mmCIF file of C-alpha atoms in Angstrom:
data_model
loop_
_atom_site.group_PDB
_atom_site.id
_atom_site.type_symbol
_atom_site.label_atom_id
_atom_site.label_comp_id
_atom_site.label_asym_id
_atom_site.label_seq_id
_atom_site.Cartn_x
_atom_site.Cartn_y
_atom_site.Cartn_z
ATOM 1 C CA UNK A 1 162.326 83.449 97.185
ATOM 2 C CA UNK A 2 159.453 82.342 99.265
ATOM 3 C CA UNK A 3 160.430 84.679 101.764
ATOM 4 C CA UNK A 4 158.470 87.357 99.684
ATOM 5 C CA UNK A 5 154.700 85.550 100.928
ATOM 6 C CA UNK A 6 155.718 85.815 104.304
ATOM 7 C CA UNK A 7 154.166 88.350 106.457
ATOM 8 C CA UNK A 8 156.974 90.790 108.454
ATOM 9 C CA UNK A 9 156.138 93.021 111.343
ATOM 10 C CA UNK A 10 153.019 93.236 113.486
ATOM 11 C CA UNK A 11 149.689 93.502 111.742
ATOM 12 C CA UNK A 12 146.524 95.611 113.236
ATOM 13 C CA UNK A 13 143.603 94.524 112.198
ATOM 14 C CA UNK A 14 140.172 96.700 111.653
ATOM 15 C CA UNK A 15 138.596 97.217 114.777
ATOM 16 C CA UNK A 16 135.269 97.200 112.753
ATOM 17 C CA UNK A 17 133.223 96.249 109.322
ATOM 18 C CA UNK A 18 132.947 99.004 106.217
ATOM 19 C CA UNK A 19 135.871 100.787 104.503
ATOM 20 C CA UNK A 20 139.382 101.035 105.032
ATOM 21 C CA UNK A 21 140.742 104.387 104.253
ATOM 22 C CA UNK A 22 143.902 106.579 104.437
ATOM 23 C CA UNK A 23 144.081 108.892 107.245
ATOM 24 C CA UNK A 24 144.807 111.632 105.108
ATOM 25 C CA UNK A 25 141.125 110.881 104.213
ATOM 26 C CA UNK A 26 139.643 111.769 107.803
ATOM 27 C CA UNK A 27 138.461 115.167 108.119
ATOM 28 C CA UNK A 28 139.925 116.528 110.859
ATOM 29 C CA UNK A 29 143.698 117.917 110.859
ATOM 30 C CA UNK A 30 144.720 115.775 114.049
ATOM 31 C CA UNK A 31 144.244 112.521 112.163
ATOM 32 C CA UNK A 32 144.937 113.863 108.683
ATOM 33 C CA UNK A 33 148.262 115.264 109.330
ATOM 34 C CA UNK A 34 149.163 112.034 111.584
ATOM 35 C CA UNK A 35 149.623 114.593 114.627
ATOM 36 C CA UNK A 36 148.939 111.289 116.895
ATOM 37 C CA UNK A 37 150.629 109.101 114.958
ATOM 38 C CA UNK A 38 150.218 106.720 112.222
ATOM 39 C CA UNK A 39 148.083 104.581 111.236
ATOM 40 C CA UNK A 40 144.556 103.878 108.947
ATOM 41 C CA UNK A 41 140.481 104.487 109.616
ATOM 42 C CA UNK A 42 137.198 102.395 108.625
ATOM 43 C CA UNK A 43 134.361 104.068 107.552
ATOM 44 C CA UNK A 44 132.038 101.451 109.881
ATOM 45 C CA UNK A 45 129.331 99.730 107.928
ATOM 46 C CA UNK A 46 128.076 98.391 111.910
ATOM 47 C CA UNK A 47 128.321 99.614 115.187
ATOM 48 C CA UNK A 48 130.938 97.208 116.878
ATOM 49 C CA UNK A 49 134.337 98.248 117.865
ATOM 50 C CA UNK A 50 136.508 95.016 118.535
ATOM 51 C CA UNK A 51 140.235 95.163 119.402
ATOM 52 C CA UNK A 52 142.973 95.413 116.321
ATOM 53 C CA UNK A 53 145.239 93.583 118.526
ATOM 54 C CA UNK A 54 145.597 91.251 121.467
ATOM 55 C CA UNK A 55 146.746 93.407 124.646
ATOM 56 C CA UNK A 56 145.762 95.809 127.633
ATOM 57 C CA UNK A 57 143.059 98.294 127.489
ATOM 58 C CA UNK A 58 145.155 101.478 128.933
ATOM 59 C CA UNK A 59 141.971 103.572 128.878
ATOM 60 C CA UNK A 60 138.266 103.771 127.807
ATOM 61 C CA UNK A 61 136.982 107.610 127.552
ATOM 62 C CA UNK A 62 134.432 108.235 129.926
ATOM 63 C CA UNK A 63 132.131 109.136 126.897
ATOM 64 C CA UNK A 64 133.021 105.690 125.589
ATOM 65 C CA UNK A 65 134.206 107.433 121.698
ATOM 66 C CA UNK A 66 137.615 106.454 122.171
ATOM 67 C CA UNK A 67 139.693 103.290 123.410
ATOM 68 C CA UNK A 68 143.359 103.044 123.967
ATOM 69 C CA UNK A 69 145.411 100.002 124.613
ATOM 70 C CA UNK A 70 149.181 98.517 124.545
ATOM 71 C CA UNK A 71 149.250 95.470 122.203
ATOM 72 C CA UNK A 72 151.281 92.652 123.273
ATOM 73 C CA UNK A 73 154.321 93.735 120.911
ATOM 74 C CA UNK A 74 153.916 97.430 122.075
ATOM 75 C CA UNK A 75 152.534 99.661 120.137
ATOM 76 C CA UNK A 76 150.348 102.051 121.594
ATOM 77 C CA UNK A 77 147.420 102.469 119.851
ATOM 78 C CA UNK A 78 144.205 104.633 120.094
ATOM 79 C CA UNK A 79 140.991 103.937 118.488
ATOM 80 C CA UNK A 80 138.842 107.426 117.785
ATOM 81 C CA UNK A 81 135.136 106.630 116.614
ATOM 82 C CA UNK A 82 133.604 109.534 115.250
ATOM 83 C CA UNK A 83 134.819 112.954 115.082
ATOM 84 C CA UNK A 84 133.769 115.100 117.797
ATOM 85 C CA UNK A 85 131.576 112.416 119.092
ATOM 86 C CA UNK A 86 132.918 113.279 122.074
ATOM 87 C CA UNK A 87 130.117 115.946 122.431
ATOM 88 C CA UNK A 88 127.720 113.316 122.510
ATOM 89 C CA UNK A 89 128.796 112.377 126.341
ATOM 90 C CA UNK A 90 128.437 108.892 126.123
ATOM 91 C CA UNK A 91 124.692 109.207 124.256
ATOM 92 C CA UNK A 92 124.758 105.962 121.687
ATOM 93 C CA UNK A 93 128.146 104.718 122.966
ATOM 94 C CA UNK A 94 127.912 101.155 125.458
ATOM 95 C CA UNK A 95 131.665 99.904 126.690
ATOM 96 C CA UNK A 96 132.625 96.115 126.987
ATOM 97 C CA UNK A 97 135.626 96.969 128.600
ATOM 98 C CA UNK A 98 137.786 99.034 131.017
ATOM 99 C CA UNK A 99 140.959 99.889 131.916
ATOM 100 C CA UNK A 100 143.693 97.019 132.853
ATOM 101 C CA UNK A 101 141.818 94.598 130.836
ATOM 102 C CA UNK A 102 143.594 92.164 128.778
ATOM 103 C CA UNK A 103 142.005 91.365 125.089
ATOM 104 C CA UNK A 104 142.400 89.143 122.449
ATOM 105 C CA UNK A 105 142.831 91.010 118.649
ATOM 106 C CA UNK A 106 138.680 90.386 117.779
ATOM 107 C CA UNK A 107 137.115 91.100 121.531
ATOM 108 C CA UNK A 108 134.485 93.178 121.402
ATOM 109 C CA UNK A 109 135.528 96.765 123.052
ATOM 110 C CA UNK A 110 132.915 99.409 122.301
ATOM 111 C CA UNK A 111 129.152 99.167 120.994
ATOM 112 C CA UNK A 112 127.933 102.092 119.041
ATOM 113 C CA UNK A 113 124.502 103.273 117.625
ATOM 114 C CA UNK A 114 125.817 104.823 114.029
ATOM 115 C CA UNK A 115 122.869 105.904 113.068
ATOM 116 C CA UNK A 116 122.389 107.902 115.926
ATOM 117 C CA UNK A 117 126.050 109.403 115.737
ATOM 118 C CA UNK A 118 124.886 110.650 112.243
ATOM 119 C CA UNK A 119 121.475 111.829 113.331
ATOM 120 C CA UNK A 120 123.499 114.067 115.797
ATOM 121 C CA UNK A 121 125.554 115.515 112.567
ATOM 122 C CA UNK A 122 129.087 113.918 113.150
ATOM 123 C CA UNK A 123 131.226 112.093 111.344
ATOM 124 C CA UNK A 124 131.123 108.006 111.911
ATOM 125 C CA UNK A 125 135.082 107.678 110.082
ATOM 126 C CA UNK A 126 137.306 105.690 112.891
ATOM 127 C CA UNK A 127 140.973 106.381 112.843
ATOM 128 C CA UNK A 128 143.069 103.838 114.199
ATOM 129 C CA UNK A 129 146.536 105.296 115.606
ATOM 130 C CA UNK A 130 149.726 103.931 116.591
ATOM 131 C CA UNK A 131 151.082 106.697 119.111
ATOM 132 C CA UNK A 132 153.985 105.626 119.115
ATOM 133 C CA UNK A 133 154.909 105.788 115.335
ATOM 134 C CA UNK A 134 158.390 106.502 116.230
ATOM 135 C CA UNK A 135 159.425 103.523 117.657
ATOM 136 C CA UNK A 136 158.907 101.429 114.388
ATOM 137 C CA UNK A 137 160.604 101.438 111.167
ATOM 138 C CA UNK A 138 157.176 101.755 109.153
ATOM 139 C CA UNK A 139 154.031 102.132 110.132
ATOM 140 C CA UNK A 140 151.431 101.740 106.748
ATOM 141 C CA UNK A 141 148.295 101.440 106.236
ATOM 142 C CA UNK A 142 146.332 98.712 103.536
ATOM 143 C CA UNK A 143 145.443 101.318 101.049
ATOM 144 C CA UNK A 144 141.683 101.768 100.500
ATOM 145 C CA UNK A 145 139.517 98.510 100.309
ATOM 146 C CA UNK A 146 136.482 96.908 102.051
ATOM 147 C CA UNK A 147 137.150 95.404 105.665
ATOM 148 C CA UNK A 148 135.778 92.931 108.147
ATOM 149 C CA UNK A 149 136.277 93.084 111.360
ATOM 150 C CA UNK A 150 139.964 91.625 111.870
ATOM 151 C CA UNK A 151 141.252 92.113 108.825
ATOM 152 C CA UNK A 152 144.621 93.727 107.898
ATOM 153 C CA UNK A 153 144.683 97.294 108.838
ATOM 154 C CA UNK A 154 148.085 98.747 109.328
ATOM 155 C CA UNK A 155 151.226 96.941 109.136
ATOM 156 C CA UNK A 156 153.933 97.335 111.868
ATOM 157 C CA UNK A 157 157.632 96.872 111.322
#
């Protein structure tokens, strides 16, 4: 009976403070539609990215919008901020990390400047993606609710 308080599976946590929020929520049909895989996004209230998970960094973009890394259970799991920040080449965007680096769920990973990302016109919602969906028996987000940095994100069984 006490079985049912006990957490199952692998837990991400939010790479960042503000909003938790379905990906169906995120504006763009590669994230919406789960074309990457599963997973949830945080509308970021501040501009630090820390890691969901403890594991290896397999690559920071060279504009520094995007991290992935392998957790220590595998998943494989991207971390998107922005949409289309890309085009900002880096502008706003400061790394703490690089590839091969191992991290503990709560390092910080990425710094950005959000108000500058929104000054530029693009969208500061930050999926969070397990790649590798198909691997796991569920994948599911937390629903919609406020987040701090760390807290549950997306459950992985």
């Amino acid at each position: 009976m006490f079985n049912l308080f006990k957490k199952k599976g692998h837990v991400l946590g939010a790479p960042a403070k503000g909003k938790a929020v379905p990906l169906q929520e995120v504006s763009d049909p590669t994230f919406a539609e789960e074309m990457l895989g599963k997973g949830a996004a945080v509308i970021p209230s501040e501009g630090k990215i820390y890691a969901p998970a403890d594991g290896e960094i397999g690559m920071v973009f060279d504009t520094l919008h995007a991290v992935s890394m392998v957790t220590d259970f595998g998943a494989e799991v991207l971390i998107h901020v922005g949409l289309d920040t890309v085009k900002m080449n880096g502008d706003g965007f400061t790394g703490h990390v690089k590839a091969g680096d191992h991290v503990k769920k709560g390092d910080l990973l990425l710094e950005v400047d959000l108000e500058k990302v929104k000054a530029a016109g693009y969208d500061i919602i930050t999926p969070v993606l397990v790649c590798n969906t198909p691997d796991y028996k569920s994948v599911e987000n937390v629903g919609t609710k406020d987040v701090a940095a760390g807290d549950d994100l997306v459950i992985i069984e």
